[in-house]
CSV table of C-alpha atoms in Angstrom, one decimal:
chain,number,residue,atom,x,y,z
A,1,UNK,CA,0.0,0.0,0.0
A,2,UNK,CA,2.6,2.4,0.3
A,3,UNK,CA,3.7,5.1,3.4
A,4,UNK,CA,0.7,7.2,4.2
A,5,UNK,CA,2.7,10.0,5.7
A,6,UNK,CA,5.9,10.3,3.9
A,7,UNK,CA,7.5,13.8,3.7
A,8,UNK,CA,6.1,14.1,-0.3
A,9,UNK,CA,2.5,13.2,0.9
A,10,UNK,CA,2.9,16.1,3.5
A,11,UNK,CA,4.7,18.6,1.5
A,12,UNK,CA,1.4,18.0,-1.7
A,13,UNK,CA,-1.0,18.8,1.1
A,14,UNK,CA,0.8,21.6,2.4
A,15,UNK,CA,0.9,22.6,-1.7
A,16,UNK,CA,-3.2,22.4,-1.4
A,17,UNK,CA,-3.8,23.7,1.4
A,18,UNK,CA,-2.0,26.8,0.7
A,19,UNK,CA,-3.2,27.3,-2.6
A,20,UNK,CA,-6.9,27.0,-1.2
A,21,UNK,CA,-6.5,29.2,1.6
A,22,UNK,CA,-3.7,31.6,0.7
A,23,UNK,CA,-1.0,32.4,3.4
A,24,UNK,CA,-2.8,35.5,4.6
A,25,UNK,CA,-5.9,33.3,6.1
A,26,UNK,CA,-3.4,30.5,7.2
A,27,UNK,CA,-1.3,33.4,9.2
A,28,UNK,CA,-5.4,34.4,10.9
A,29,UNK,CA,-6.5,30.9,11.2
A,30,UNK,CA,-3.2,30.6,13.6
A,31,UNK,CA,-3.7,34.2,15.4
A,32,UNK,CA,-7.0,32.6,16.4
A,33,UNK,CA,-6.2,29.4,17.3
A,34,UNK,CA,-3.9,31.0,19.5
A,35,UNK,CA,-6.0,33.5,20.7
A,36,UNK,CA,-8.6,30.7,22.0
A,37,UNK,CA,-5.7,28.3,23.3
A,38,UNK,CA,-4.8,31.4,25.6
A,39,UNK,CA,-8.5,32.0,26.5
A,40,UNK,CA,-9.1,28.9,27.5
A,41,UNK,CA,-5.8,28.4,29.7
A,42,UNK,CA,-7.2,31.2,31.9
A,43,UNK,CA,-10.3,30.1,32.2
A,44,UNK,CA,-9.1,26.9,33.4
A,45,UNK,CA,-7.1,28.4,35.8
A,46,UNK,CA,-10.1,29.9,37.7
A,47,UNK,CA,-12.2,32.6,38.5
A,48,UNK,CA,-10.2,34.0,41.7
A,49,UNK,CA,-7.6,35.1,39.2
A,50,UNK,CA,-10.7,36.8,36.8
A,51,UNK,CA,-11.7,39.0,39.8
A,52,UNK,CA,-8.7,40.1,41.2
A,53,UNK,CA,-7.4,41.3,38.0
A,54,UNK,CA,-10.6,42.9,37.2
A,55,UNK,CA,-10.0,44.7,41.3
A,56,UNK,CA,-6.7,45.8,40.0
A,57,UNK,CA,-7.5,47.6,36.7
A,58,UNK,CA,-10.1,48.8,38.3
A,59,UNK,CA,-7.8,50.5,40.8
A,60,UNK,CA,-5.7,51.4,38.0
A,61,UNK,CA,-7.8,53.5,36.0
A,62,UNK,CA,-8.2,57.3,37.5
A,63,UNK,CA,-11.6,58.7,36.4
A,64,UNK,CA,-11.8,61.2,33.3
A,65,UNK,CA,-12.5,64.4,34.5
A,66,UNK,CA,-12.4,68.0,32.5
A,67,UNK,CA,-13.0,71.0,33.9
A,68,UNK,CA,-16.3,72.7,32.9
A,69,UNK,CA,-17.0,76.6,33.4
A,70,UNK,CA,-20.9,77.2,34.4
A,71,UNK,CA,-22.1,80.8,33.3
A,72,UNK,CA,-23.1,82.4,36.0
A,73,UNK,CA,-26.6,83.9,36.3
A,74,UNK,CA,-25.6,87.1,37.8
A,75,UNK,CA,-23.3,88.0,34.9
A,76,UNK,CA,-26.4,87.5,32.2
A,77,UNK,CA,-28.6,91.0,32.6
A,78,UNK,CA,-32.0,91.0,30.6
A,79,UNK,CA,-32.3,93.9,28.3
C-alpha cells in the first residue's frame, strides 16, 4: 500500500492547502487558534484570578474628568 505519511505526501497537502487558503488566512487561522488556546488556559485556571485582576484595573484607571466653566446667572442681565 505504500507510506501514508511520507514527507512528499505532507509537502502535496501543504501545496493544497496553501493554494486553497492563501498564506494571509493560514497566518489568521493561527492568530486565532492561539487567541482561544490562551482563553481557554485562563479560564481553566479559575475565576479567583478573573476578579482580582478585574479589582486591580479597576484601581488602576483614575476617572476622566475635564474642567467645565458654568455661566453664572448674575453675569447675564436682561435687556
Amino acid at each position: 500500500m505504500g507510506d501514508l505519511f511520507s514527507i512528499q505526501h505532507l509537502l502535496l497537502l501543504l501545496l493544497i492547502v496553501v493554494l486553497i487558503f492563501g498564506t494571509k488566512k493560514l497566518r489568521n487561522i493561527g492568530a486565532d487558534l492561539g487567541g482561544a488556546v490562551k482563553g481557554f488556559k485562563e479560564g481553566m485556571t479559575g475565576t479567583a484570578t478573573a476578579e482580582n485582576s478585574e479589582e486591580k484595573r479597576g484601581l488602576d484607571e483614575k476617572p476622566i474628568t475635564s474642567p467645565v466653566k458654568e455661566a453664572s446667572t448674575q453675569d447675564k442681565t436682561p435687556s
